[in-house]
């Protein structure tokens, strides 16, 4: 946790940022359905993308208490602003922090903390909603066991259409035929990954990038399994 002086300095910076930069452009963001790029760059400079990322990877490594105090200040403006970096701070990165290998953490977390890498957490599906146990996207091992082929659809995914890396929940086969959910790290440049809709129309929280993606035989190397095979629910529930 930060010492009292450092914490107050951070809170004061965020408070002034909200008051002076974010509140005045709320209507503009709602109309355009996008947060201006220059504001996103200011968020990066403030360290907002790395609030919860360990210091060893370039983040601020805040305690939950400190992070909540920052969130209180951001709650004084449109939630669209926090959505820009909130996935990096929360569900888009915490699976990596808690369950990632040393290699996975070294590859992604520094960029996540700086905001150069935008993350996403792809759980919700048309038929399953956000029920992690009802995931229908499948991940079938290749014959050589070196990778998995992902097939399915995800929608209402924050940052889904603009992310640089996604944590994707998919069902891997089990002897009883029911399958168990496994978490995978997937990059959008993988063949078979398709952004069907980058920004879905919504009744509220305009300015957030809520996407729909389709996976068609997306080949994900086994090194990109996040945590243990069949233990994706653990990652989903803890994130």
mmCIF file of C-alpha atoms in Angstrom:
data_model
loop_
_atom_site.group_PDB
_atom_site.id
_atom_site.type_symbol
_atom_site.label_atom_id
_atom_site.label_comp_id
_atom_site.label_asym_id
_atom_site.label_seq_id
_atom_site.Cartn_x
_atom_site.Cartn_y
_atom_site.Cartn_z
ATOM 1 C CA UNK A 1 0.000 0.000 0.000
ATOM 2 C CA UNK A 2 1.064 3.596 -0.576
ATOM 3 C CA UNK A 3 2.098 5.698 2.380
ATOM 4 C CA UNK A 4 -0.441 8.366 3.362
ATOM 5 C CA UNK A 5 1.336 11.177 1.527
ATOM 6 C CA UNK A 6 1.755 9.256 -1.724
ATOM 7 C CA UNK A 7 -1.840 8.071 -1.597
ATOM 8 C CA UNK A 8 -3.182 11.591 -1.094
ATOM 9 C CA UNK A 9 -1.020 12.901 -3.929
ATOM 10 C CA UNK A 10 -2.394 10.245 -6.298
ATOM 11 C CA UNK A 11 -6.000 10.846 -5.228
ATOM 12 C CA UNK A 12 -5.555 14.572 -5.713
ATOM 13 C CA UNK A 13 -4.166 14.059 -9.227
ATOM 14 C CA UNK A 14 -7.081 11.826 -10.177
ATOM 15 C CA UNK A 15 -9.608 14.230 -8.629
ATOM 16 C CA UNK A 16 -8.242 17.160 -10.633
ATOM 17 C CA UNK A 17 -8.118 15.055 -13.808
ATOM 18 C CA UNK A 18 -11.777 14.112 -13.374
ATOM 19 C CA UNK A 19 -12.847 17.692 -12.646
ATOM 20 C CA UNK A 20 -10.758 19.518 -15.225
ATOM 21 C CA UNK A 21 -10.532 17.032 -18.114
ATOM 22 C CA UNK A 22 -13.249 14.406 -17.937
ATOM 23 C CA UNK A 23 -16.423 16.092 -16.757
ATOM 24 C CA UNK A 24 -16.277 18.863 -19.377
ATOM 25 C CA UNK A 25 -16.276 16.325 -22.265
ATOM 26 C CA UNK A 26 -18.901 13.854 -21.001
ATOM 27 C CA UNK A 27 -21.465 14.975 -23.596
ATOM 28 C CA UNK A 28 -18.878 14.871 -26.384
ATOM 29 C CA UNK A 29 -17.896 11.311 -25.481
ATOM 30 C CA UNK A 30 -21.534 10.193 -25.338
ATOM 31 C CA UNK A 31 -22.244 11.726 -28.735
ATOM 32 C CA UNK A 32 -19.136 10.317 -30.429
ATOM 33 C CA UNK A 33 -19.312 6.993 -28.535
ATOM 34 C CA UNK A 34 -15.558 7.171 -28.039
ATOM 35 C CA UNK A 35 -13.088 8.661 -25.572
ATOM 36 C CA UNK A 36 -10.643 11.024 -27.375
ATOM 37 C CA UNK A 37 -7.197 9.556 -27.987
ATOM 38 C CA UNK A 38 -5.460 12.455 -26.274
ATOM 39 C CA UNK A 39 -7.421 11.796 -23.079
ATOM 40 C CA UNK A 40 -6.448 8.120 -23.214
ATOM 41 C CA UNK A 41 -2.802 9.188 -23.463
ATOM 42 C CA UNK A 42 -3.243 11.350 -20.359
ATOM 43 C CA UNK A 43 -4.689 8.326 -18.544
ATOM 44 C CA UNK A 44 -1.575 6.370 -19.467
ATOM 45 C CA UNK A 45 0.668 9.154 -18.168
ATOM 46 C CA UNK A 46 -1.202 9.135 -14.854
ATOM 47 C CA UNK A 47 -0.552 5.403 -14.514
ATOM 48 C CA UNK A 48 -4.246 4.496 -14.534
ATOM 49 C CA UNK A 49 -3.737 1.465 -16.774
ATOM 50 C CA UNK A 50 -1.380 -0.085 -14.236
ATOM 51 C CA UNK A 51 -3.112 0.624 -10.927
ATOM 52 C CA UNK A 52 -3.302 -3.040 -9.929
ATOM 53 C CA UNK A 53 -0.304 -4.376 -11.879
ATOM 54 C CA UNK A 54 2.677 -5.308 -9.665
ATOM 55 C CA UNK A 55 5.518 -2.803 -9.565
ATOM 56 C CA UNK A 56 7.888 -5.441 -10.916
ATOM 57 C CA UNK A 57 6.054 -5.161 -14.245
ATOM 58 C CA UNK A 58 5.815 -1.378 -14.317
ATOM 59 C CA UNK A 59 2.495 -0.921 -12.512
ATOM 60 C CA UNK A 60 1.633 0.977 -9.371
ATOM 61 C CA UNK A 61 0.805 -2.178 -7.403
ATOM 62 C CA UNK A 62 -1.982 -0.505 -5.418
ATOM 63 C CA UNK A 63 -3.708 -2.268 -2.564
ATOM 64 C CA UNK A 64 -7.425 -2.914 -2.973
ATOM 65 C CA UNK A 65 -8.139 -0.065 -0.558
ATOM 66 C CA UNK A 66 -6.064 2.380 -2.587
ATOM 67 C CA UNK A 67 -7.632 1.194 -5.825
ATOM 68 C CA UNK A 68 -11.133 1.681 -4.398
ATOM 69 C CA UNK A 69 -10.282 5.240 -3.359
ATOM 70 C CA UNK A 70 -9.202 5.974 -6.935
ATOM 71 C CA UNK A 71 -12.413 4.387 -8.209
ATOM 72 C CA UNK A 72 -14.473 6.659 -5.922
ATOM 73 C CA UNK A 73 -12.968 9.699 -7.636
ATOM 74 C CA UNK A 74 -13.626 8.276 -11.091
ATOM 75 C CA UNK A 75 -17.201 7.605 -10.021
ATOM 76 C CA UNK A 76 -17.744 11.366 -10.144
ATOM 77 C CA UNK A 77 -17.839 11.287 -13.943
ATOM 78 C CA UNK A 78 -19.185 9.074 -16.736
ATOM 79 C CA UNK A 79 -18.334 5.382 -16.241
ATOM 80 C CA UNK A 80 -17.191 5.330 -19.860
ATOM 81 C CA UNK A 81 -13.886 6.860 -18.814
ATOM 82 C CA UNK A 82 -13.044 4.188 -16.265
ATOM 83 C CA UNK A 83 -14.059 1.553 -18.793
ATOM 84 C CA UNK A 84 -11.146 2.627 -20.996
ATOM 85 C CA UNK A 85 -8.569 1.353 -18.524
ATOM 86 C CA UNK A 86 -10.759 -0.580 -16.087
ATOM 87 C CA UNK A 87 -10.464 -3.869 -17.968
ATOM 88 C CA UNK A 88 -6.662 -3.571 -17.916
ATOM 89 C CA UNK A 89 -6.827 -2.956 -14.183
ATOM 90 C CA UNK A 90 -9.333 -5.721 -13.475
ATOM 91 C CA UNK A 91 -10.605 -8.762 -15.367
ATOM 92 C CA UNK A 92 -8.306 -8.257 -18.355
ATOM 93 C CA UNK A 93 -5.119 -8.585 -16.325
ATOM 94 C CA UNK A 94 -5.818 -10.236 -12.993
ATOM 95 C CA UNK A 95 -5.953 -13.704 -14.500
ATOM 96 C CA UNK A 96 -2.402 -13.115 -15.710
ATOM 97 C CA UNK A 97 -1.324 -11.712 -12.359
ATOM 98 C CA UNK A 98 -2.778 -14.648 -10.413
ATOM 99 C CA UNK A 99 -2.346 -17.598 -12.763
ATOM 100 C CA UNK A 100 0.085 -16.586 -15.510
ATOM 101 C CA UNK A 101 3.453 -18.225 -16.022
ATOM 102 C CA UNK A 102 6.601 -16.143 -15.636
ATOM 103 C CA UNK A 103 6.899 -16.055 -19.427
ATOM 104 C CA UNK A 104 3.295 -14.895 -19.910
ATOM 105 C CA UNK A 105 3.653 -12.178 -17.293
ATOM 106 C CA UNK A 106 6.915 -10.907 -18.759
ATOM 107 C CA UNK A 107 5.423 -10.865 -22.255
ATOM 108 C CA UNK A 108 2.217 -8.984 -21.494
ATOM 109 C CA UNK A 109 2.103 -7.230 -18.122
ATOM 110 C CA UNK A 110 4.578 -4.382 -18.796
ATOM 111 C CA UNK A 111 2.542 -3.353 -21.844
ATOM 112 C CA UNK A 112 -0.710 -3.747 -19.920
ATOM 113 C CA UNK A 113 0.593 -1.487 -17.144
ATOM 114 C CA UNK A 114 1.687 1.223 -19.588
ATOM 115 C CA UNK A 115 -1.517 1.040 -21.616
ATOM 116 C CA UNK A 116 0.320 -0.008 -24.765
ATOM 117 C CA UNK A 117 -1.508 -3.327 -24.552
ATOM 118 C CA UNK A 118 -5.298 -3.232 -24.224
ATOM 119 C CA UNK A 119 -6.828 -6.318 -22.658
ATOM 120 C CA UNK A 120 -10.228 -7.956 -22.741
ATOM 121 C CA UNK A 121 -12.020 -10.747 -20.896
ATOM 122 C CA UNK A 122 -14.115 -12.819 -23.302
ATOM 123 C CA UNK A 123 -16.665 -14.795 -21.304
ATOM 124 C CA UNK A 124 -20.191 -13.715 -22.314
ATOM 125 C CA UNK A 125 -21.917 -15.634 -25.117
ATOM 126 C CA UNK A 126 -25.283 -15.357 -26.910
ATOM 127 C CA UNK A 127 -26.582 -18.609 -25.414
ATOM 128 C CA UNK A 128 -24.761 -18.591 -22.071
ATOM 129 C CA UNK A 129 -24.767 -14.943 -21.035
ATOM 130 C CA UNK A 130 -22.109 -14.413 -18.366
ATOM 131 C CA UNK A 131 -22.620 -17.857 -16.819
ATOM 132 C CA UNK A 132 -19.073 -19.186 -16.770
ATOM 133 C CA UNK A 133 -20.361 -22.737 -16.349
ATOM 134 C CA UNK A 134 -22.516 -22.454 -19.461
ATOM 135 C CA UNK A 135 -19.763 -21.546 -21.932
ATOM 136 C CA UNK A 136 -20.281 -23.170 -25.340
ATOM 137 C CA UNK A 137 -17.173 -21.972 -27.153
ATOM 138 C CA UNK A 138 -15.034 -25.077 -27.625
ATOM 139 C CA UNK A 139 -11.280 -25.622 -27.522
ATOM 140 C CA UNK A 140 -10.298 -28.884 -29.195
ATOM 141 C CA UNK A 141 -6.716 -30.182 -28.883
ATOM 142 C CA UNK A 142 -4.869 -30.621 -32.175
ATOM 143 C CA UNK A 143 -3.707 -34.119 -33.105
ATOM 144 C CA UNK A 144 -0.118 -33.297 -32.165
ATOM 145 C CA UNK A 145 -1.180 -31.815 -28.810
ATOM 146 C CA UNK A 146 0.709 -28.591 -29.528
ATOM 147 C CA UNK A 147 -2.326 -26.331 -29.665
ATOM 148 C CA UNK A 148 -6.087 -25.956 -29.343
ATOM 149 C CA UNK A 149 -8.639 -24.961 -31.980
ATOM 150 C CA UNK A 150 -11.195 -22.470 -30.656
ATOM 151 C CA UNK A 151 -14.680 -22.249 -32.158
ATOM 152 C CA UNK A 152 -17.560 -20.118 -30.940
ATOM 153 C CA UNK A 153 -18.944 -16.602 -30.497
ATOM 154 C CA UNK A 154 -18.496 -14.037 -27.734
ATOM 155 C CA UNK A 155 -20.502 -10.827 -27.416
ATOM 156 C CA UNK A 156 -20.983 -7.805 -25.133
ATOM 157 C CA UNK A 157 -17.240 -7.993 -24.465
ATOM 158 C CA UNK A 158 -15.673 -4.780 -23.162
ATOM 159 C CA UNK A 159 -12.687 -3.893 -25.386
ATOM 160 C CA UNK A 160 -13.349 -7.072 -27.357
ATOM 161 C CA UNK A 161 -13.034 -5.432 -30.741
ATOM 162 C CA UNK A 162 -10.006 -3.273 -29.910
ATOM 163 C CA UNK A 163 -7.989 -5.489 -27.560
ATOM 164 C CA UNK A 164 -4.411 -6.558 -28.182
ATOM 165 C CA UNK A 165 -4.820 -9.686 -26.059
ATOM 166 C CA UNK A 166 -7.973 -11.405 -24.810
ATOM 167 C CA UNK A 167 -8.533 -13.911 -22.031
ATOM 168 C CA UNK A 168 -10.984 -16.288 -23.710
ATOM 169 C CA UNK A 169 -13.042 -18.856 -21.835
ATOM 170 C CA UNK A 170 -13.631 -22.048 -23.827
ATOM 171 C CA UNK A 171 -14.678 -25.592 -23.046
ATOM 172 C CA UNK A 172 -11.982 -28.266 -23.354
ATOM 173 C CA UNK A 173 -13.006 -31.935 -23.711
ATOM 174 C CA UNK A 174 -13.231 -34.385 -20.806
ATOM 175 C CA UNK A 175 -13.791 -38.174 -20.800
ATOM 176 C CA UNK A 176 -17.424 -37.746 -19.715
ATOM 177 C CA UNK A 177 -18.125 -35.576 -22.741
ATOM 178 C CA UNK A 178 -19.236 -32.561 -20.727
ATOM 179 C CA UNK A 179 -16.004 -30.642 -20.979
ATOM 180 C CA UNK A 180 -14.482 -28.155 -18.568
ATOM 181 C CA UNK A 181 -13.810 -24.468 -19.036
ATOM 182 C CA UNK A 182 -10.218 -23.413 -19.713
ATOM 183 C CA UNK A 183 -8.798 -19.896 -20.030
ATOM 184 C CA UNK A 184 -6.700 -18.996 -23.087
ATOM 185 C CA UNK A 185 -4.662 -15.947 -24.064
ATOM 186 C CA UNK A 186 -5.598 -15.025 -27.631
ATOM 187 C CA UNK A 187 -4.311 -12.223 -29.860
ATOM 188 C CA UNK A 188 -6.556 -10.799 -32.614
ATOM 189 C CA UNK A 189 -3.959 -11.373 -35.345
ATOM 190 C CA UNK A 190 -4.512 -15.145 -35.039
ATOM 191 C CA UNK A 191 -6.117 -16.586 -38.209
ATOM 192 C CA UNK A 192 -9.805 -17.360 -37.687
ATOM 193 C CA UNK A 193 -10.362 -14.536 -35.193
ATOM 194 C CA UNK A 194 -13.032 -12.149 -36.481
ATOM 195 C CA UNK A 195 -14.409 -8.951 -34.995
ATOM 196 C CA UNK A 196 -18.078 -9.079 -35.953
ATOM 197 C CA UNK A 197 -18.904 -5.803 -34.214
ATOM 198 C CA UNK A 198 -16.339 -3.523 -32.563
ATOM 199 C CA UNK A 199 -18.788 -1.125 -30.887
ATOM 200 C CA UNK A 200 -22.279 -2.367 -30.141
ATOM 201 C CA UNK A 201 -25.077 0.171 -29.827
ATOM 202 C CA UNK A 202 -26.123 0.532 -26.192
ATOM 203 C CA UNK A 203 -28.709 2.465 -24.223
ATOM 204 C CA UNK A 204 -26.062 3.804 -21.843
ATOM 205 C CA UNK A 205 -22.343 4.001 -21.056
ATOM 206 C CA UNK A 206 -21.674 5.305 -24.549
ATOM 207 C CA UNK A 207 -17.967 5.667 -25.124
ATOM 208 C CA UNK A 208 -17.159 2.093 -24.190
ATOM 209 C CA UNK A 209 -15.995 -0.358 -26.846
ATOM 210 C CA UNK A 210 -18.330 -3.329 -26.414
ATOM 211 C CA UNK A 211 -17.618 -5.929 -29.075
ATOM 212 C CA UNK A 212 -18.702 -9.201 -30.626
ATOM 213 C CA UNK A 213 -16.153 -11.730 -31.878
ATOM 214 C CA UNK A 214 -16.269 -15.032 -33.740
ATOM 215 C CA UNK A 215 -13.672 -17.796 -33.423
ATOM 216 C CA UNK A 216 -13.334 -20.209 -36.343
ATOM 217 C CA UNK A 217 -10.613 -22.841 -35.833
ATOM 218 C CA UNK A 218 -8.459 -20.250 -34.070
ATOM 219 C CA UNK A 219 -5.215 -22.087 -33.342
ATOM 220 C CA UNK A 220 -3.938 -21.222 -29.876
ATOM 221 C CA UNK A 221 -0.635 -22.809 -28.767
ATOM 222 C CA UNK A 222 -0.756 -24.749 -25.516
ATOM 223 C CA UNK A 223 1.709 -22.222 -24.066
ATOM 224 C CA UNK A 224 -1.188 -19.747 -24.135
ATOM 225 C CA UNK A 225 -3.315 -21.699 -21.675
ATOM 226 C CA UNK A 226 -3.806 -19.443 -18.662
ATOM 227 C CA UNK A 227 -3.561 -21.470 -15.486
ATOM 228 C CA UNK A 228 -4.455 -25.144 -15.664
ATOM 229 C CA UNK A 229 -6.490 -26.899 -18.332
ATOM 230 C CA UNK A 230 -10.040 -27.340 -17.066
ATOM 231 C CA UNK A 231 -9.602 -24.739 -14.308
ATOM 232 C CA UNK A 232 -10.892 -21.728 -16.209
ATOM 233 C CA UNK A 233 -13.819 -21.276 -13.835
ATOM 234 C CA UNK A 234 -11.316 -20.560 -11.085
ATOM 235 C CA UNK A 235 -9.854 -17.742 -13.177
ATOM 236 C CA UNK A 236 -13.289 -16.442 -14.202
ATOM 237 C CA UNK A 237 -14.670 -16.320 -10.679
ATOM 238 C CA UNK A 238 -11.572 -14.770 -9.122
ATOM 239 C CA UNK A 239 -11.250 -12.108 -11.822
#
